[in-house]
């Protein structure tokens, strides 16, 4: 809670220092750092003391997980069939978006997904992880900006909107118009983390005017998409920076990212400049006609260990081979063809969450990849998730690891 002037000692120091500062000739040239710190302390906001361990700290995808945000099913709304949604989804699902955009997802399916997510939260708590949840918002509400009108999507996938690098949490500038106000569901948590000492950064929010989207981008021809992806052309243009957090994969001082349908080079360059020389930002590319989010294509699960998608090979895989990494190819998913996956592919089977170097959370029915993890010496934690898959994400997508116990290291 924001404790206004609750520290009496700090208050006393404030009045003494105000009197001292007031005696200075030119206040603008005599900024009192101690006064600022005392005001901060009195307000209940920790100072930027380098020894303070804040509530947000995560350097990679596998250190012991202490606190995680898990998304919500409540309020989930079918996106309208806009240009960017059409480019990121399968043609067989377009009638679903066109006819039902702006409405809730099928209620029985949502109920089953909600039960899965609540069970997931209970299991995480049992495994010693502190679980946090976003606020409940009805995303059916229509909103209008000077550039577009839309309804919302959901607060189901915190991995898409929030990115933690070290002690800094980013509120990412996503590219779908239906996700323009999605950050509002997480603001209560972000303010709490900030008051606890975390760095909270919001990159420039895109206008999402028509200029951000290639209006002539081919939608049905896979061959054209392969060719354009190889040329670096996607439905999002370079009009302004945009990126989804789920296009980034963290391995200590090395951050891996893909140019995708929702993450452009301006967004990647913004992150590179912001992070500075302490981090190496590597752009990866894959043989993928429709890239959107890296974690069902290339999922780092430990120091020097990555799961790859055999249908989407990485052009830069030699970088990891030369570094001596273990590269494990994910087996084919087992989920049935008739199971609805409105916003994703079957490869959510490899979209797993590491609780530490040993434990991995995986869909309980995906026996082939469970056996793969066991062969790698890992301990699978089997959790039902296939109805939650339908909303567009697996365990990695449905979460944002806020705090992992570990230090910044290099693994390349």
PDB file of N, CA and C in Angstrom, residues 67-148:
ATOM      1  N   UNK A  67       8.090 -15.789  -8.408  1.00  0.00           N
ATOM      2  CA  UNK A  67       6.792 -15.117  -8.586  1.00  0.00           C
ATOM      3  C   UNK A  67       6.454 -15.044 -10.066  1.00  0.00           C
ATOM      4  N   UNK A  68       5.180 -15.287 -10.375  1.00  0.00           N
ATOM      5  CA  UNK A  68       4.739 -15.328 -11.763  1.00  0.00           C
ATOM      6  C   UNK A  68       3.353 -14.700 -11.876  1.00  0.00           C
ATOM      7  N   UNK A  69       3.103 -14.030 -13.003  1.00  0.00           N
ATOM      8  CA  UNK A  69       1.758 -13.558 -13.336  1.00  0.00           C
ATOM      9  C   UNK A  69       1.130 -14.592 -14.259  1.00  0.00           C
ATOM     10  N   UNK A  70      -0.074 -15.034 -13.918  1.00  0.00           N
ATOM     11  CA  UNK A  70      -0.827 -15.973 -14.750  1.00  0.00           C
ATOM     12  C   UNK A  70      -2.056 -15.247 -15.295  1.00  0.00           C
ATOM     13  N   UNK A  71      -2.289 -15.361 -16.583  1.00  0.00           N
ATOM     14  CA  UNK A  71      -3.387 -14.647 -17.228  1.00  0.00           C
ATOM     15  C   UNK A  71      -4.763 -15.106 -16.798  1.00  0.00           C
ATOM     16  N   UNK A  72      -5.770 -14.398 -17.302  1.00  0.00           N
ATOM     17  CA  UNK A  72      -7.165 -14.689 -16.962  1.00  0.00           C
ATOM     18  C   UNK A  72      -7.988 -15.014 -18.201  1.00  0.00           C
ATOM     19  N   UNK A  73      -8.941 -15.907 -18.020  1.00  0.00           N
ATOM     20  CA  UNK A  73      -9.915 -16.222 -19.063  1.00  0.00           C
ATOM     21  C   UNK A  73     -11.032 -15.180 -19.068  1.00  0.00           C
ATOM     22  N   UNK A  74     -11.385 -14.699 -17.882  1.00  0.00           N
ATOM     23  CA  UNK A  74     -12.516 -13.787 -17.755  1.00  0.00           C
ATOM     24  C   UNK A  74     -12.377 -12.565 -18.665  1.00  0.00           C
ATOM     25  N   UNK A  75     -13.465 -12.237 -19.361  1.00  0.00           N
ATOM     26  CA  UNK A  75     -13.477 -11.064 -20.227  1.00  0.00           C
ATOM     27  C   UNK A  75     -12.923 -11.280 -21.625  1.00  0.00           C
ATOM     28  N   UNK A  76     -12.445 -12.512 -21.917  1.00  0.00           N
ATOM     29  CA  UNK A  76     -11.844 -12.780 -23.228  1.00  0.00           C
ATOM     30  C   UNK A  76     -12.856 -12.547 -24.345  1.00  0.00           C
ATOM     31  N   UNK A  77     -12.438 -11.828 -25.371  1.00  0.00           N
ATOM     32  CA  UNK A  77     -13.312 -11.399 -26.462  1.00  0.00           C
ATOM     33  C   UNK A  77     -12.704 -11.773 -27.809  1.00  0.00           C
ATOM     34  N   UNK A  78     -13.520 -12.271 -28.705  1.00  0.00           N
ATOM     35  CA  UNK A  78     -13.058 -12.652 -30.037  1.00  0.00           C
ATOM     36  C   UNK A  78     -12.634 -11.401 -30.799  1.00  0.00           C
ATOM     37  N   UNK A  79     -11.427 -11.383 -31.360  1.00  0.00           N
ATOM     38  CA  UNK A  79     -10.990 -10.185 -32.093  1.00  0.00           C
ATOM     39  C   UNK A  79     -11.736 -10.044 -33.414  1.00  0.00           C
ATOM     40  N   UNK A  80     -11.903  -8.826 -33.833  1.00  0.00           N
ATOM     41  CA  UNK A  80     -12.503  -8.575 -35.138  1.00  0.00           C
ATOM     42  C   UNK A  80     -11.497  -8.921 -36.232  1.00  0.00           C
ATOM     43  N   UNK A  81     -11.990  -9.254 -37.398  1.00  0.00           N
ATOM     44  CA  UNK A  81     -11.127  -9.699 -38.495  1.00  0.00           C
ATOM     45  C   UNK A  81     -10.502  -8.493 -39.194  1.00  0.00           C
ATOM     46  N   UNK A  82      -9.577  -7.840 -38.493  1.00  0.00           N
ATOM     47  CA  UNK A  82      -8.842  -6.719 -39.070  1.00  0.00           C
ATOM     48  C   UNK A  82      -7.683  -7.243 -39.916  1.00  0.00           C
ATOM     49  N   UNK A  83      -6.989  -6.328 -40.574  1.00  0.00           N
ATOM     50  CA  UNK A  83      -5.923  -6.721 -41.492  1.00  0.00           C
ATOM     51  C   UNK A  83      -4.830  -7.495 -40.775  1.00  0.00           C
ATOM     52  N   UNK A  84      -4.432  -7.011 -39.592  1.00  0.00           N
ATOM     53  CA  UNK A  84      -3.338  -7.669 -38.878  1.00  0.00           C
ATOM     54  C   UNK A  84      -3.768  -9.006 -38.274  1.00  0.00           C
ATOM     55  N   UNK A  85      -5.028  -9.128 -37.868  1.00  0.00           N
ATOM     56  CA  UNK A  85      -5.532 -10.404 -37.357  1.00  0.00           C
ATOM     57  C   UNK A  85      -5.599 -11.426 -38.479  1.00  0.00           C
ATOM     58  N   UNK A  86      -6.064 -10.991 -39.628  1.00  0.00           N
ATOM     59  CA  UNK A  86      -6.170 -11.887 -40.781  1.00  0.00           C
ATOM     60  C   UNK A  86      -4.800 -12.435 -41.172  1.00  0.00           C
ATOM     61  N   UNK A  87      -3.774 -11.599 -41.097  1.00  0.00           N
ATOM     62  CA  UNK A  87      -2.430 -12.019 -41.489  1.00  0.00           C
ATOM     63  C   UNK A  87      -1.794 -12.980 -40.502  1.00  0.00           C
ATOM     64  N   UNK A  88      -2.334 -13.035 -39.281  1.00  0.00           N
ATOM     65  CA  UNK A  88      -1.731 -13.848 -38.234  1.00  0.00           C
ATOM     66  C   UNK A  88      -2.525 -15.098 -37.883  1.00  0.00           C
ATOM     67  N   UNK A  89      -3.595 -15.364 -38.623  1.00  0.00           N
ATOM     68  CA  UNK A  89      -4.453 -16.506 -38.295  1.00  0.00           C
ATOM     69  C   UNK A  89      -4.686 -17.361 -39.534  1.00  0.00           C
ATOM     70  N   UNK A  90      -5.173 -18.568 -39.288  1.00  0.00           N
ATOM     71  CA  UNK A  90      -5.426 -19.495 -40.388  1.00  0.00           C
ATOM     72  C   UNK A  90      -6.744 -19.162 -41.081  1.00  0.00           C
ATOM     73  N   UNK A  91      -6.760 -19.367 -42.401  1.00  0.00           N
ATOM     74  CA  UNK A  91      -7.929 -19.017 -43.204  1.00  0.00           C
ATOM     75  C   UNK A  91      -9.188 -19.746 -42.735  1.00  0.00           C
ATOM     76  N   UNK A  92      -9.034 -20.977 -42.249  1.00  0.00           N
ATOM     77  CA  UNK A  92     -10.206 -21.749 -41.810  1.00  0.00           C
ATOM     78  C   UNK A  92     -10.921 -21.091 -40.637  1.00  0.00           C
ATOM     79  N   UNK A  93     -10.226 -20.216 -39.884  1.00  0.00           N
ATOM     80  CA  UNK A  93     -10.819 -19.555 -38.729  1.00  0.00           C
ATOM     81  C   UNK A  93     -11.360 -18.164 -39.036  1.00  0.00           C
ATOM     82  N   UNK A  94     -11.154 -17.659 -40.248  1.00  0.00           N
ATOM     83  CA  UNK A  94     -11.609 -16.314 -40.569  1.00  0.00           C
ATOM     84  C   UNK A  94     -13.119 -16.134 -40.429  1.00  0.00           C
ATOM     85  N   UNK A  95     -13.941 -17.095 -40.855  1.00  0.00           N
ATOM     86  CA  UNK A  95     -15.389 -16.917 -40.656  1.00  0.00           C
ATOM     87  C   UNK A  95     -15.761 -16.760 -39.182  1.00  0.00           C
ATOM     88  N   UNK A  96     -15.047 -17.467 -38.302  1.00  0.00           N
ATOM     89  CA  UNK A  96     -15.295 -17.360 -36.859  1.00  0.00           C
ATOM     90  C   UNK A  96     -15.072 -15.923 -36.389  1.00  0.00           C
ATOM     91  N   UNK A  97     -13.962 -15.299 -36.824  1.00  0.00           N
ATOM     92  CA  UNK A  97     -13.669 -13.921 -36.423  1.00  0.00           C
ATOM     93  C   UNK A  97     -14.630 -12.935 -37.084  1.00  0.00           C
ATOM     94  N   UNK A  98     -14.944 -13.192 -38.347  1.00  0.00           N
ATOM     95  CA  UNK A  98     -15.800 -12.263 -39.088  1.00  0.00           C
ATOM     96  C   UNK A  98     -17.210 -12.233 -38.519  1.00  0.00           C
ATOM     97  N   UNK A  99     -17.738 -13.405 -38.164  1.00  0.00           N
ATOM     98  CA  UNK A  99     -19.119 -13.494 -37.692  1.00  0.00           C
ATOM     99  C   UNK A  99     -19.258 -13.145 -36.214  1.00  0.00           C
ATOM    100  N   UNK A 100     -18.210 -13.392 -35.409  1.00  0.00           N
ATOM    101  CA  UNK A 100     -18.358 -13.264 -33.958  1.00  0.00           C
ATOM    102  C   UNK A 100     -17.391 -12.270 -33.327  1.00  0.00           C
ATOM    103  N   UNK A 101     -16.654 -11.522 -34.158  1.00  0.00           N
ATOM    104  CA  UNK A 101     -15.728 -10.543 -33.625  1.00  0.00           C
ATOM    105  C   UNK A 101     -16.411  -9.539 -32.709  1.00  0.00           C
ATOM    106  N   UNK A 102     -15.830  -9.282 -31.544  1.00  0.00           N
ATOM    107  CA  UNK A 102     -16.415  -8.376 -30.562  1.00  0.00           C
ATOM    108  C   UNK A 102     -17.287  -9.064 -29.537  1.00  0.00           C
ATOM    109  N   UNK A 103     -17.546 -10.368 -29.726  1.00  0.00           N
ATOM    110  CA  UNK A 103     -18.339 -11.140 -28.771  1.00  0.00           C
ATOM    111  C   UNK A 103     -17.418 -12.007 -27.909  1.00  0.00           C
ATOM    112  N   UNK A 104     -17.974 -12.573 -26.863  1.00  0.00           N
ATOM    113  CA  UNK A 104     -17.204 -13.475 -26.019  1.00  0.00           C
ATOM    114  C   UNK A 104     -16.913 -14.771 -26.768  1.00  0.00           C
ATOM    115  N   UNK A 105     -15.814 -15.428 -26.417  1.00  0.00           N
ATOM    116  CA  UNK A 105     -15.545 -16.762 -26.928  1.00  0.00           C
ATOM    117  C   UNK A 105     -16.629 -17.718 -26.418  1.00  0.00           C
ATOM    118  N   UNK A 106     -16.835 -18.864 -27.078  1.00  0.00           N
ATOM    119  CA  UNK A 106     -17.878 -19.812 -26.650  1.00  0.00           C
ATOM    120  C   UNK A 106     -17.793 -20.104 -25.153  1.00  0.00           C
ATOM    121  N   UNK A 107     -18.923 -19.941 -24.459  1.00  0.00           N
ATOM    122  CA  UNK A 107     -18.937 -19.955 -22.994  1.00  0.00           C
ATOM    123  C   UNK A 107     -18.495 -21.295 -22.405  1.00  0.00           C
ATOM    124  N   UNK A 108     -18.924 -22.418 -22.991  1.00  0.00           N
ATOM    125  CA  UNK A 108     -18.544 -23.719 -22.452  1.00  0.00           C
ATOM    126  C   UNK A 108     -17.041 -23.941 -22.595  1.00  0.00           C
ATOM    127  N   UNK A 109     -16.491 -23.517 -23.710  1.00  0.00           N
ATOM    128  CA  UNK A 109     -15.057 -23.654 -23.924  1.00  0.00           C
ATOM    129  C   UNK A 109     -14.286 -22.791 -22.922  1.00  0.00           C
ATOM    130  N   UNK A 110     -14.772 -21.566 -22.699  1.00  0.00           N
ATOM    131  CA  UNK A 110     -14.123 -20.681 -21.733  1.00  0.00           C
ATOM    132  C   UNK A 110     -14.173 -21.268 -20.324  1.00  0.00           C
ATOM    133  N   UNK A 111     -15.288 -21.886 -19.988  1.00  0.00           N
ATOM    134  CA  UNK A 111     -15.420 -22.486 -18.655  1.00  0.00           C
ATOM    135  C   UNK A 111     -14.382 -23.581 -18.462  1.00  0.00           C
ATOM    136  N   UNK A 112     -14.203 -24.411 -19.477  1.00  0.00           N
ATOM    137  CA  UNK A 112     -13.209 -25.481 -19.390  1.00  0.00           C
ATOM    138  C   UNK A 112     -11.787 -24.900 -19.314  1.00  0.00           C
ATOM    139  N   UNK A 113     -11.542 -23.862 -20.091  1.00  0.00           N
ATOM    140  CA  UNK A 113     -10.227 -23.214 -20.056  1.00  0.00           C
ATOM    141  C   UNK A 113      -9.969 -22.589 -18.694  1.00  0.00           C
ATOM    142  N   UNK A 114     -11.007 -21.981 -18.126  1.00  0.00           N
ATOM    143  CA  UNK A 114     -10.850 -21.356 -16.813  1.00  0.00           C
ATOM    144  C   UNK A 114     -10.516 -22.389 -15.738  1.00  0.00           C
ATOM    145  N   UNK A 115     -11.163 -23.532 -15.795  1.00  0.00           N
ATOM    146  CA  UNK A 115     -10.862 -24.596 -14.836  1.00  0.00           C
ATOM    147  C   UNK A 115      -9.412 -25.056 -14.969  1.00  0.00           C
ATOM    148  N   UNK A 116      -8.930 -25.142 -16.206  1.00  0.00           N
ATOM    149  CA  UNK A 116      -7.536 -25.533 -16.421  1.00  0.00           C
ATOM    150  C   UNK A 116      -6.572 -24.502 -15.830  1.00  0.00           C
ATOM    151  N   UNK A 117      -6.868 -23.236 -16.057  1.00  0.00           N
ATOM    152  CA  UNK A 117      -5.975 -22.185 -15.564  1.00  0.00           C
ATOM    153  C   UNK A 117      -5.979 -22.134 -14.040  1.00  0.00           C
ATOM    154  N   UNK A 118      -7.139 -22.312 -13.435  1.00  0.00           N
ATOM    155  CA  UNK A 118      -7.195 -22.315 -11.965  1.00  0.00           C
ATOM    156  C   UNK A 118      -6.411 -23.501 -11.409  1.00  0.00           C
ATOM    157  N   UNK A 119      -6.486 -24.652 -12.073  1.00  0.00           N
ATOM    158  CA  UNK A 119      -5.706 -25.813 -11.645  1.00  0.00           C
ATOM    159  C   UNK A 119      -4.210 -25.548 -11.828  1.00  0.00           C
ATOM    160  N   UNK A 120      -3.863 -24.906 -12.914  1.00  0.00           N
ATOM    161  CA  UNK A 120      -2.477 -24.519 -13.168  1.00  0.00           C
ATOM    162  C   UNK A 120      -1.955 -23.631 -12.035  1.00  0.00           C
ATOM    163  N   UNK A 121      -2.763 -22.664 -11.628  1.00  0.00           N
ATOM    164  CA  UNK A 121      -2.369 -21.770 -10.533  1.00  0.00           C
ATOM    165  C   UNK A 121      -2.178 -22.538  -9.227  1.00  0.00           C
ATOM    166  N   UNK A 122      -3.060 -23.470  -8.967  1.00  0.00           N
ATOM    167  CA  UNK A 122      -2.934 -24.273  -7.733  1.00  0.00           C
ATOM    168  C   UNK A 122      -1.649 -25.102  -7.754  1.00  0.00           C
ATOM    169  N   UNK A 123      -1.333 -25.661  -8.899  1.00  0.00           N
ATOM    170  CA  UNK A 123      -0.114 -26.471  -9.012  1.00  0.00           C
ATOM    171  C   UNK A 123       1.122 -25.598  -8.822  1.00  0.00           C
ATOM    172  N   UNK A 124       1.128 -24.413  -9.426  1.00  0.00           N
ATOM    173  CA  UNK A 124       2.257 -23.504  -9.253  1.00  0.00           C
ATOM    174  C   UNK A 124       2.435 -23.143  -7.783  1.00  0.00           C
ATOM    175  N   UNK A 125       1.337 -22.855  -7.111  1.00  0.00           N
ATOM    176  CA  UNK A 125       1.405 -22.523  -5.679  1.00  0.00           C
ATOM    177  C   UNK A 125       1.956 -23.700  -4.884  1.00  0.00           C
ATOM    178  N   UNK A 126       1.492 -24.898  -5.199  1.00  0.00           N
ATOM    179  CA  UNK A 126       1.977 -26.103  -4.526  1.00  0.00           C
ATOM    180  C   UNK A 126       3.478 -26.298  -4.753  1.00  0.00           C
ATOM    181  N   UNK A 127       3.974 -25.869  -5.918  1.00  0.00           N
ATOM    182  CA  UNK A 127       5.399 -26.003  -6.238  1.00  0.00           C
ATOM    183  C   UNK A 127       6.233 -24.873  -5.644  1.00  0.00           C
ATOM    184  N   UNK A 128       5.604 -24.004  -4.867  1.00  0.00           N
ATOM    185  CA  UNK A 128       6.338 -22.955  -4.168  1.00  0.00           C
ATOM    186  C   UNK A 128       6.442 -21.636  -4.897  1.00  0.00           C
ATOM    187  N   UNK A 129       5.611 -21.424  -5.924  1.00  0.00           N
ATOM    188  CA  UNK A 129       5.654 -20.192  -6.705  1.00  0.00           C
ATOM    189  C   UNK A 129       4.526 -19.258  -6.262  1.00  0.00           C
ATOM    190  N   UNK A 130       4.844 -17.987  -6.056  1.00  0.00           N
ATOM    191  CA  UNK A 130       3.826 -16.986  -5.720  1.00  0.00           C
ATOM    192  C   UNK A 130       3.110 -16.564  -7.001  1.00  0.00           C
ATOM    193  N   UNK A 131       1.796 -16.765  -7.054  1.00  0.00           N
ATOM    194  CA  UNK A 131       1.014 -16.512  -8.270  1.00  0.00           C
ATOM    195  C   UNK A 131       0.257 -15.201  -8.142  1.00  0.00           C
ATOM    196  N   UNK A 132       0.400 -14.343  -9.140  1.00  0.00           N
ATOM    197  CA  UNK A 132      -0.326 -13.080  -9.213  1.00  0.00           C
ATOM    198  C   UNK A 132      -1.236 -13.096 -10.442  1.00  0.00           C
ATOM    199  N   UNK A 133      -2.310 -12.309 -10.397  1.00  0.00           N
ATOM    200  CA  UNK A 133      -3.277 -12.307 -11.500  1.00  0.00           C
ATOM    201  C   UNK A 133      -3.590 -10.877 -11.928  1.00  0.00           C
ATOM    202  N   UNK A 134      -3.862 -10.658 -13.213  1.00  0.00           N
ATOM    203  CA  UNK A 134      -4.277  -9.327 -13.670  1.00  0.00           C
ATOM    204  C   UNK A 134      -5.700  -9.018 -13.232  1.00  0.00           C
ATOM    205  N   UNK A 135      -6.091  -7.766 -13.377  1.00  0.00           N
ATOM    206  CA  UNK A 135      -7.462  -7.358 -13.069  1.00  0.00           C
ATOM    207  C   UNK A 135      -8.420  -7.931 -14.115  1.00  0.00           C
ATOM    208  N   UNK A 136      -9.668  -8.089 -13.726  1.00  0.00           N
ATOM    209  CA  UNK A 136     -10.707  -8.559 -14.647  1.00  0.00           C
ATOM    210  C   UNK A 136     -11.278  -7.359 -15.406  1.00  0.00           C
ATOM    211  N   UNK A 137     -11.271  -7.457 -16.726  1.00  0.00           N
ATOM    212  CA  UNK A 137     -11.783  -6.392 -17.592  1.00  0.00           C
ATOM    213  C   UNK A 137     -12.689  -7.014 -18.650  1.00  0.00           C
ATOM    214  N   UNK A 138     -13.785  -6.344 -18.958  1.00  0.00           N
ATOM    215  CA  UNK A 138     -14.655  -6.787 -20.047  1.00  0.00           C
ATOM    216  C   UNK A 138     -14.139  -6.189 -21.345  1.00  0.00           C
ATOM    217  N   UNK A 139     -13.506  -7.000 -22.154  1.00  0.00           N
ATOM    218  CA  UNK A 139     -12.878  -6.509 -23.376  1.00  0.00           C
ATOM    219  C   UNK A 139     -13.855  -6.348 -24.535  1.00  0.00           C
ATOM    220  N   UNK A 140     -15.141  -6.585 -24.292  1.00  0.00           N
ATOM    221  CA  UNK A 140     -16.132  -6.369 -25.343  1.00  0.00           C
ATOM    222  C   UNK A 140     -16.410  -4.884 -25.563  1.00  0.00           C
ATOM    223  N   UNK A 141     -16.028  -4.039 -24.624  1.00  0.00           N
ATOM    224  CA  UNK A 141     -16.274  -2.602 -24.730  1.00  0.00           C
ATOM    225  C   UNK A 141     -15.542  -2.018 -25.935  1.00  0.00           C
ATOM    226  N   UNK A 142     -16.264  -1.318 -26.773  1.00  0.00           N
ATOM    227  CA  UNK A 142     -15.667  -0.708 -27.958  1.00  0.00           C
ATOM    228  C   UNK A 142     -14.977   0.597 -27.586  1.00  0.00           C
ATOM    229  N   UNK A 143     -13.822   0.864 -28.193  1.00  0.00           N
ATOM    230  CA  UNK A 143     -13.108   2.112 -27.966  1.00  0.00           C
ATOM    231  C   UNK A 143     -12.692   2.709 -29.301  1.00  0.00           C
ATOM    232  N   UNK A 144     -12.373   3.995 -29.258  1.00  0.00           N
ATOM    233  CA  UNK A 144     -12.031   4.701 -30.491  1.00  0.00           C
ATOM    234  C   UNK A 144     -10.853   5.630 -30.242  1.00  0.00           C
ATOM    235  N   UNK A 145      -9.887   5.601 -31.152  1.00  0.00           N
ATOM    236  CA  UNK A 145      -8.769   6.538 -31.141  1.00  0.00           C
ATOM    237  C   UNK A 145      -8.888   7.403 -32.393  1.00  0.00           C
ATOM    238  N   UNK A 146      -8.035   8.399 -32.571  1.00  0.00           N
ATOM    239  CA  UNK A 146      -8.099   9.176 -33.824  1.00  0.00           C
ATOM    240  C   UNK A 146      -7.828   8.344 -35.076  1.00  0.00           C
ATOM    241  N   UNK A 147      -7.292   7.111 -34.898  1.00  0.00           N
ATOM    242  CA  UNK A 147      -6.885   6.315 -36.051  1.00  0.00           C
ATOM    243  C   UNK A 147      -7.721   5.071 -36.288  1.00  0.00           C
ATOM    244  N   UNK A 148      -8.435   4.567 -35.299  1.00  0.00           N
ATOM    245  CA  UNK A 148      -9.191   3.326 -35.487  1.00  0.00           C
ATOM    246  C   UNK A 148     -10.218   3.148 -34.377  1.00  0.00           C
TER     247      UNK A 148
END
